[in-house]
Coordinates of C-alpha atoms in Angstrom, one line a residue:
Chain A
M1 CA 0.0 -0.2 -0.1
A2 CA 1.1 3.2 -0.5
F3 CA 2.7 5.4 1.9
E4 CA 0.5 8.2 2.5
L5 CA 1.9 12.3 2.7
Y6 CA -0.5 15.2 4.3
Y7 CA 1.0 18.6 4.5
W8 CA 0.1 22.1 3.4
P9 CA 0.2 22.4 -0.2
G10 CA 1.9 25.3 -2.0
L11 CA 5.7 24.9 0.3
P12 CA 8.4 22.7 0.9
G13 CA 7.9 23.7 4.7
R14 CA 8.8 20.9 6.9
G15 CA 6.9 17.7 4.7
E16 CA 10.4 18.7 2.2
F17 CA 11.9 16.6 4.8
V18 CA 10.0 13.5 4.5
R19 CA 9.1 13.8 1.1
L20 CA 13.2 13.7 0.2
A21 CA 13.1 10.2 2.2
L22 CA 10.2 8.9 0.7
E23 CA 11.7 10.2 -3.4
H24 CA 15.3 9.1 -2.6
A25 CA 13.6 5.4 -1.7
E26 CA 11.5 5.9 -4.9
A27 CA 8.7 4.8 -1.9
D28 CA 5.5 4.2 -3.2
Y29 CA 3.6 7.1 -2.0
V30 CA 1.2 9.8 -2.4
D31 CA 1.1 14.0 -1.5
V32 CA -2.6 13.4 -0.2
V33 CA -3.0 16.8 -0.5
R34 CA -1.8 17.6 -3.2
D35 CA -2.3 15.1 -5.6
R36 CA -6.0 14.4 -4.6
K37 CA -8.7 16.7 -5.2
S38 CA -10.2 16.1 -1.7
G39 CA -7.4 15.6 -0.3
M40 CA -7.3 19.0 2.0
S41 CA -10.3 17.7 3.3
A42 CA -8.8 14.3 4.1
L43 CA -6.3 15.9 5.7
T44 CA -8.3 18.0 8.5
R45 CA -10.9 15.5 8.7
I46 CA -7.6 13.4 10.2
M47 CA -6.6 15.9 12.0
E48 CA -10.0 16.5 13.7
K49 CA -11.8 13.3 14.0
E50 CA -10.4 9.4 12.5
A51 CA -6.9 9.3 13.9
A52 CA -6.6 7.0 17.1
T53 CA -3.4 9.2 17.1
P54 CA -4.4 12.9 16.4
P55 CA -1.8 14.6 14.6
F56 CA -0.9 18.0 16.1
A57 CA 0.1 19.6 13.0
P58 CA 0.8 18.9 9.5
P59 CA 3.2 16.8 8.6
F60 CA 1.9 13.6 8.8
L61 CA 2.1 10.0 7.1
K62 CA -0.2 7.9 6.7
D63 CA 1.1 4.0 6.6
G64 CA -1.3 1.3 6.4
D65 CA -3.3 2.1 9.8
L66 CA -0.2 4.1 10.9
V67 CA -0.8 7.9 11.5
I68 CA 2.3 9.6 12.4
C69 CA 2.8 12.7 13.0
Q70 CA 6.4 14.6 13.9
T71 CA 8.8 15.2 11.3
A72 CA 11.8 13.3 12.9
A73 CA 9.1 10.7 14.3
I74 CA 7.7 10.0 11.1
L75 CA 11.6 9.6 10.1
L76 CA 12.1 7.8 13.0
H77 CA 9.1 5.5 11.3
L78 CA 11.1 5.7 8.0
G79 CA 14.4 5.5 8.9
D80 CA 13.2 1.2 9.2
R81 CA 10.9 1.1 6.7
L82 CA 13.0 2.5 3.5
K83 CA 16.4 1.8 5.3
L84 CA 17.2 5.1 5.7
A85 CA 18.8 4.6 8.8
P86 CA 21.0 2.2 10.4
K87 CA 20.0 -0.2 12.0
N88 CA 21.6 -0.7 14.8
P89 CA 19.8 0.8 18.5
A90 CA 22.5 2.8 19.4
R91 CA 23.4 4.4 15.5
R92 CA 19.4 4.5 14.9
L93 CA 19.1 6.1 18.2
W94 CA 22.1 8.7 17.2
A95 CA 20.4 9.9 13.4
H96 CA 17.8 10.5 15.1
Q97 CA 19.3 12.9 17.7
I98 CA 21.3 14.7 14.7
Q99 CA 17.6 14.8 13.1
L100 CA 15.6 15.8 16.4
T101 CA 18.7 19.3 16.3
I102 CA 18.0 19.3 12.8
A103 CA 14.5 20.5 13.7
D104 CA 15.5 22.6 16.3
L105 CA 16.9 24.4 13.5
V106 CA 14.2 24.7 11.3
A107 CA 11.8 26.2 14.4
E108 CA 14.7 28.5 15.1
V109 CA 14.5 29.8 11.1
H110 CA 10.9 30.0 11.9
N111 CA 11.0 32.6 14.8
V112 CA 13.6 34.2 13.0
H113 CA 10.7 35.5 10.5
H114 CA 7.9 35.7 13.5
P115 CA 10.0 36.1 16.6
V116 CA 6.6 37.3 18.0
A117 CA 3.4 34.9 16.8
T118 CA 3.0 32.5 14.1
G119 CA -0.5 34.2 13.9
L120 CA 0.7 36.9 12.8
Y121 CA 1.5 38.8 9.9
Y122 CA 5.9 39.1 9.1
E123 CA 5.1 42.9 7.8
D124 CA 3.4 43.3 11.7
Q125 CA 7.0 41.7 13.0
K126 CA 9.2 43.2 10.5
R127 CA 11.0 45.4 13.6
E128 CA 11.6 43.0 16.1
A129 CA 12.4 40.1 13.1
R130 CA 15.3 42.2 11.7
K131 CA 17.0 42.4 15.6
A132 CA 16.3 38.3 15.7
A133 CA 18.3 37.7 12.5
R134 CA 21.1 39.4 13.7
S135 CA 21.7 36.8 16.0
F136 CA 19.9 34.1 14.5
R137 CA 23.1 35.4 11.7
E138 CA 26.0 35.4 14.4
D139 CA 25.2 32.9 16.6
R140 CA 23.3 30.1 15.2
I141 CA 24.0 29.5 11.9
P142 CA 27.8 28.9 12.6
K143 CA 26.9 27.0 16.5
Y144 CA 24.6 24.6 14.4
L145 CA 27.3 24.1 10.9
E146 CA 29.6 23.4 13.0
W147 CA 28.2 20.8 15.1
F148 CA 27.6 19.9 12.4
E149 CA 31.1 19.8 10.8
R150 CA 32.2 17.8 13.7
I151 CA 30.1 15.1 13.5
L152 CA 31.3 14.5 9.9
A153 CA 34.8 15.1 10.5
H154 CA 33.9 12.5 13.1
E155 CA 32.3 10.1 11.6
G156 CA 33.8 10.8 7.9
R157 CA 37.2 8.6 7.6
G158 CA 36.6 8.0 4.3
G159 CA 32.8 8.1 3.8
K160 CA 30.7 11.5 3.6
W161 CA 27.9 10.7 4.9
L162 CA 26.2 11.5 9.1
V163 CA 25.8 8.5 10.5
G164 CA 27.4 5.1 8.8
R165 CA 27.8 4.3 5.0
S166 CA 25.0 5.6 2.7
A167 CA 23.1 8.5 2.9
G168 CA 20.6 8.1 5.2
Y169 CA 17.1 10.6 5.8
V170 CA 19.4 13.0 8.0
D171 CA 21.8 13.4 5.1
L172 CA 18.9 14.3 3.1
S173 CA 17.5 16.8 6.0
L174 CA 20.8 18.2 6.3
F175 CA 21.6 18.6 2.5
H176 CA 17.6 20.6 3.1
L177 CA 18.4 22.9 5.5
V178 CA 21.5 24.0 3.7
E179 CA 19.6 24.7 0.7
G180 CA 17.3 27.0 2.6
L181 CA 20.1 28.2 4.6
R182 CA 21.8 29.9 1.9
Y183 CA 17.8 30.6 0.3
A184 CA 17.5 32.3 2.9
F185 CA 20.3 34.3 3.9
P186 CA 22.5 33.7 0.5
V187 CA 25.1 36.6 2.3
A188 CA 25.5 34.7 5.6
M189 CA 25.5 31.7 3.8
E190 CA 28.3 32.1 1.8
R191 CA 31.0 33.7 4.9
E192 CA 30.1 30.8 7.3
E193 CA 30.2 27.9 4.2
A194 CA 33.6 28.1 3.9
A195 CA 34.0 26.9 7.6
T196 CA 31.9 23.9 6.7
P197 CA 33.8 22.3 3.9
R198 CA 32.1 18.7 5.2
V199 CA 28.8 20.0 4.9
V200 CA 29.4 21.5 1.6
A201 CA 30.7 18.9 0.2
L202 CA 27.4 17.0 1.6
N203 CA 25.3 18.7 0.2
S204 CA 26.4 18.5 -3.4
A205 CA 26.5 14.7 -2.7
V206 CA 22.9 15.1 -1.3
R207 CA 22.4 16.6 -5.1
E208 CA 23.6 13.6 -7.3
L209 CA 21.8 11.4 -6.0
S210 CA 20.5 9.6 -8.8
A211 CA 16.5 10.0 -7.6
I212 CA 16.9 13.1 -5.5
A213 CA 18.2 14.9 -8.8
A214 CA 15.3 13.9 -10.7
Y215 CA 13.3 14.5 -7.9
L216 CA 14.4 18.3 -7.7
A217 CA 14.2 18.0 -11.3
S218 CA 10.4 16.9 -11.2
K219 CA 7.3 19.3 -10.5
R220 CA 6.8 17.2 -7.7
H221 CA 9.2 19.3 -5.9
I222 CA 8.5 23.0 -4.8
P223 CA 11.1 25.9 -5.2
F224 CA 10.9 27.9 -1.4
N225 CA 9.0 30.7 -1.8
E226 CA 7.6 33.8 1.8
D227 CA 4.7 31.3 2.6
G228 CA 7.4 28.6 3.8
I229 CA 10.2 28.6 6.8
F230 CA 13.2 29.2 4.7
R231 CA 12.1 32.6 3.4
H232 CA 14.1 35.4 1.6
Y233 CA 13.0 38.5 2.8
P234 CA 16.3 40.6 2.2
E235 CA 17.2 43.1 4.9
L236 CA 17.3 39.9 7.3
D237 CA 20.4 38.5 5.5
G238 CA 23.9 40.6 5.6
Chain B
M1 CA 26.0 1.3 36.7
A2 CA 24.7 3.8 37.7
F3 CA 22.7 6.9 34.6
E4 CA 24.5 9.4 34.1
L5 CA 22.0 13.0 33.8
Y6 CA 24.5 16.4 32.4
Y7 CA 22.7 19.3 32.6
W8 CA 22.5 23.0 33.9
P9 CA 22.7 23.3 37.5
G10 CA 20.1 25.4 39.0
L11 CA 17.1 25.0 37.1
P12 CA 14.8 22.5 36.5
G13 CA 14.8 23.5 32.6
R14 CA 14.5 19.6 30.3
G15 CA 16.3 18.4 32.2
E16 CA 13.7 17.7 34.4
F17 CA 11.6 15.8 32.4
V18 CA 14.5 13.3 32.5
R19 CA 14.5 13.6 35.8
L20 CA 11.0 12.8 37.0
A21 CA 11.2 9.0 34.7
L22 CA 14.2 8.7 36.4
E23 CA 12.9 9.3 39.4
H24 CA 9.1 7.3 39.3
A25 CA 11.2 4.2 37.8
E26 CA 13.3 5.1 41.6
A27 CA 16.4 4.5 39.2
D28 CA 19.9 4.5 40.0
Y29 CA 20.9 7.8 38.2
V30 CA 23.3 10.8 39.3
D31 CA 23.3 14.3 38.8
V32 CA 26.6 14.3 37.7
V33 CA 27.0 18.5 37.7
R34 CA 24.7 18.8 40.8
D35 CA 25.9 15.8 42.8
R36 CA 29.6 15.4 41.6
K37 CA 32.2 18.1 42.0
S38 CA 33.6 17.8 39.0
G39 CA 30.9 17.5 37.1
M40 CA 30.1 20.9 35.4
S41 CA 34.4 19.6 33.7
A42 CA 32.7 16.6 33.6
L43 CA 30.0 18.1 30.8
T44 CA 31.9 20.7 28.9
R45 CA 34.7 17.3 28.2
I46 CA 32.2 14.9 26.7
M47 CA 30.2 17.9 25.0
E48 CA 33.2 19.2 23.4
K49 CA 35.8 16.7 23.0
E50 CA 34.9 12.9 24.6
A51 CA 31.5 12.0 22.4
A52 CA 31.4 10.1 19.7
T53 CA 28.3 11.0 19.3
P54 CA 27.9 14.7 21.0
P55 CA 25.4 16.6 22.3
F56 CA 24.4 19.8 21.1
A57 CA 23.2 20.7 24.0
P58 CA 22.3 19.5 28.1
P59 CA 20.6 17.6 29.0
F60 CA 22.2 14.8 28.0
L61 CA 21.9 10.8 30.0
K62 CA 25.5 8.4 29.8
D63 CA 23.6 4.5 29.8
G64 CA 26.9 3.2 30.2
D65 CA 28.6 3.9 26.9
L66 CA 25.8 5.5 25.2
V67 CA 25.5 9.6 25.1
I68 CA 22.5 10.6 24.2
C69 CA 21.4 13.9 23.8
Q70 CA 17.7 15.7 23.1
T71 CA 15.5 14.9 25.9
A72 CA 13.0 13.2 23.3
A73 CA 15.3 11.2 22.6
I74 CA 16.9 9.7 26.0
L75 CA 13.2 9.8 27.5
L76 CA 12.5 7.6 24.6
H77 CA 15.4 5.4 25.5
L78 CA 14.5 5.2 29.0
G79 CA 11.2 5.0 28.0
D80 CA 12.0 1.6 26.6
R81 CA 14.8 0.9 29.6
L82 CA 13.0 1.6 32.8
K83 CA 9.4 0.0 31.3
L84 CA 7.5 3.9 31.4
A85 CA 6.6 3.5 27.7
P86 CA 4.4 1.0 25.9
K87 CA 6.5 -2.0 23.9
N88 CA 4.2 -2.6 20.9
P89 CA 6.2 -0.3 18.6
A90 CA 3.1 1.8 17.4
R91 CA 1.8 2.5 20.9
R92 CA 5.1 3.6 21.6
L93 CA 6.0 5.8 19.2
W94 CA 3.2 7.4 19.3
A95 CA 4.2 7.7 23.4
H96 CA 7.7 9.7 21.4
Q97 CA 5.1 11.9 19.1
I98 CA 3.5 13.3 22.3
Q99 CA 6.8 13.7 23.7
L100 CA 8.1 16.4 20.5
T101 CA 4.5 18.1 20.7
I102 CA 5.4 18.5 24.5
A103 CA 8.9 18.9 23.6
D104 CA 7.5 22.0 21.2
L105 CA 6.0 23.4 23.1
V106 CA 8.9 24.0 25.8
A107 CA 10.4 25.9 23.1
E108 CA 7.2 28.8 22.3
V109 CA 7.2 29.3 26.2
H110 CA 11.0 29.7 26.3
N111 CA 10.7 32.6 23.1
V112 CA 7.9 33.7 24.3
H113 CA 10.6 35.9 27.4
H114 CA 13.3 35.1 24.6
P115 CA 11.9 36.3 21.9
V116 CA 14.2 38.0 19.8
A117 CA 18.2 36.5 21.3
T118 CA 18.6 33.3 23.4
G119 CA 22.1 35.1 23.8
L120 CA 20.4 38.3 24.9
Y121 CA 18.7 39.0 28.5
Y122 CA 15.3 39.1 29.1
E123 CA 15.0 43.1 29.9
D124 CA 16.7 43.7 26.4
Q125 CA 13.4 41.9 24.7
K126 CA 11.0 42.8 27.3
R127 CA 9.0 44.7 25.0
E128 CA 8.6 41.8 22.1
A129 CA 8.2 39.4 25.0
R130 CA 5.0 41.4 25.9
K131 CA 3.7 40.9 22.2
A132 CA 4.7 37.4 22.4
A133 CA 3.3 36.0 25.8
R134 CA -0.6 37.5 24.4
S135 CA -0.2 35.3 21.6
F136 CA 1.0 32.8 23.3
R137 CA -1.4 33.0 25.7
E138 CA -4.2 33.8 23.8
D139 CA -3.7 30.6 20.8
R140 CA -1.6 28.7 22.1
I141 CA -2.2 27.9 25.1
P142 CA -5.5 26.3 24.1
K143 CA -4.0 24.7 21.5
Y144 CA -1.9 22.8 23.2
L145 CA -4.6 22.0 26.0
E146 CA -6.8 20.4 24.1
W147 CA -5.0 18.8 22.1
F148 CA -4.3 16.5 24.6
E149 CA -7.5 16.4 26.6
R150 CA -9.0 15.1 23.1
I151 CA -5.7 12.2 23.4
L152 CA -7.1 11.4 27.1
A153 CA -10.8 11.4 26.5
H154 CA -10.5 9.2 23.4
E155 CA -7.9 7.3 25.5
G156 CA -9.4 7.0 28.4
R157 CA -12.4 4.6 28.8
G158 CA -11.6 3.8 32.4
G159 CA -8.0 4.8 32.5
K160 CA -6.2 8.1 33.0
W161 CA -3.1 8.2 31.6
L162 CA -1.9 9.4 28.1
V163 CA -0.8 6.2 26.7
G164 CA -1.2 2.6 28.4
R165 CA -2.4 1.3 31.7
S166 CA -0.4 3.4 33.7
A167 CA 1.7 6.3 33.9
G168 CA 4.3 6.7 31.7
Y169 CA 6.9 9.1 30.6
V170 CA 4.6 11.3 28.6
D171 CA 2.1 11.8 31.9
L172 CA 5.4 12.8 34.1
S173 CA 7.0 15.7 31.1
L174 CA 2.8 16.7 30.9
F175 CA 2.2 17.4 34.7
H176 CA 5.8 19.2 34.4
L177 CA 4.5 21.2 31.5
V178 CA 1.0 22.3 34.0
E179 CA 3.7 22.8 36.2
G180 CA 5.5 25.0 34.8
L181 CA 2.7 26.5 32.6
R182 CA 0.6 27.5 36.3
Y183 CA 4.3 28.3 37.5
A184 CA 4.6 31.3 34.6
F185 CA 1.0 32.2 33.8
P186 CA -1.0 31.3 36.8
V187 CA -3.9 33.8 35.6
A188 CA -4.0 32.7 32.3
M189 CA -3.7 28.9 34.0
E190 CA -6.5 29.4 35.7
R191 CA -9.1 30.6 32.8
E192 CA -7.3 28.2 31.2
E193 CA -7.7 24.8 32.6
A194 CA -11.5 25.1 33.5
A195 CA -11.8 23.6 29.7
T196 CA -9.5 20.7 29.6
P197 CA -10.4 18.5 33.1
R198 CA -8.4 16.0 32.1
V199 CA -5.6 17.1 31.6
V200 CA -5.7 18.7 35.3
A201 CA -6.8 15.7 37.3
L202 CA -3.7 13.6 34.7
N203 CA -2.1 16.5 36.8
S204 CA -2.8 15.2 40.2
A205 CA -2.4 11.9 39.8
V206 CA 1.1 12.3 38.5
R207 CA 1.5 14.5 42.0
E208 CA 0.2 11.4 44.1
L209 CA 3.1 8.6 42.3
S210 CA 4.1 7.9 45.6
A211 CA 7.9 8.0 43.9
I212 CA 7.1 11.5 42.6
A213 CA 5.9 12.3 45.7
A214 CA 9.4 12.0 47.3
Y215 CA 11.1 13.0 45.1
L216 CA 9.1 16.6 45.2
A217 CA 9.4 17.1 49.0
S218 CA 13.2 16.4 48.4
K219 CA 15.9 18.6 48.3
R220 CA 16.7 16.2 44.6
H221 CA 13.9 18.2 43.3
I222 CA 14.8 22.4 42.0
P223 CA 11.7 25.0 42.2
F224 CA 11.2 27.0 38.3
N225 CA 13.0 30.8 38.9
E226 CA 13.5 33.0 36.8
D227 CA 17.1 30.9 35.1
G228 CA 14.3 28.3 33.7
I229 CA 12.1 28.3 30.8
F230 CA 9.1 28.4 33.1
R231 CA 9.8 32.8 34.3
H232 CA 7.2 34.2 36.1
Y233 CA 6.9 38.0 34.7
P234 CA 3.7 38.7 36.1
E235 CA 3.4 40.9 33.3
L236 CA 3.9 38.4 31.0
D237 CA 0.9 36.8 32.3
G238 CA -3.0 37.9 32.7

């Protein structure tokens, strides 16, 4: 049975981390809201009524009877199902920890353009966003990128992936994270990337994976835009 | 071998979610930074040099050779080790999803008093915090509490815990979350709790668990304070 991914249409968002895993594994899946006419009402119905395990927010994944929410939990599940994570329990848990740290950075990125409230427009919190962006660019981006670099340096010995010898879901997620940061903060990222060559190399290596390359060139792939998590507001870069 | 918990001293913070699980299970553990003279340098050493899986941030747990960071990942591990989560993989994953959603709320709570930057003082972002707090109180607290209430109503049929028939780590975490929200936003919480009686009952039930009651009365338990995640600034409540 095909996996069913439920996520808002029109933006890559957190759904993209799941999509990349499904695409890389060439899994049979439906991107429900985009692929089916009644997709959005199906999403609402599952969240509000149907699920015994109601998702707090999209994305969520249906795998048969299972409904799984929380991006990192979905990937923990798909890591096993699609062989995108180590089998060894300690290594599997380590991959999950990296994913959870990626999730923390994603939440911080969103917070940069919405520091005051998710429910308000960016235009209503621009002044605060500018202050938040400065500290994010100067303190947070380097701190996170250096941590990933350190993991790659330790793990690296001949390899290039975060955990193990082939590309796993965490590598796909780090790829997307770097793509998103480059889109949102091109000036800051050009500066910061110089210090983290392994992170940059991983990004390139993921882009060249055949199923990922095909996906990125397809219409299934949604470009970054200012409805998403990674938004390019030039006044927040620098 | 005793578990080793590494966390900042002097505040409950994210470490408290781990502490509650260890305490409820009456596990043998060392709260390293508080219990050992050289605890803080041990924390730094593990983060910066020793660990093959370097923690991005405290809390982290040592379980023999394993070093695990990310509160929800630590609890996923302890859930198995201490029997504080279902064995059934789907139920185990569901408990983890709830924990991840609790973690999201914890991050939002911190963001209320630090909307602009974690690295700046509260005093330097008071104005922004006031705006953030309003939307947090009016939109976010009810949304999260209602979600927990709904899970309890569905799961409840005669029981009182979030997942399964005995108190698990998620119940302990929801207990602490409610305690923290009450401390930080007493006025708002008095209003909001009226709509979520099951969440309130769970909080009381956890407090009466014998090992938890003993822990709360002990010196091991750190009261909330304004260095932590849940801070009581009257100007942010209402």
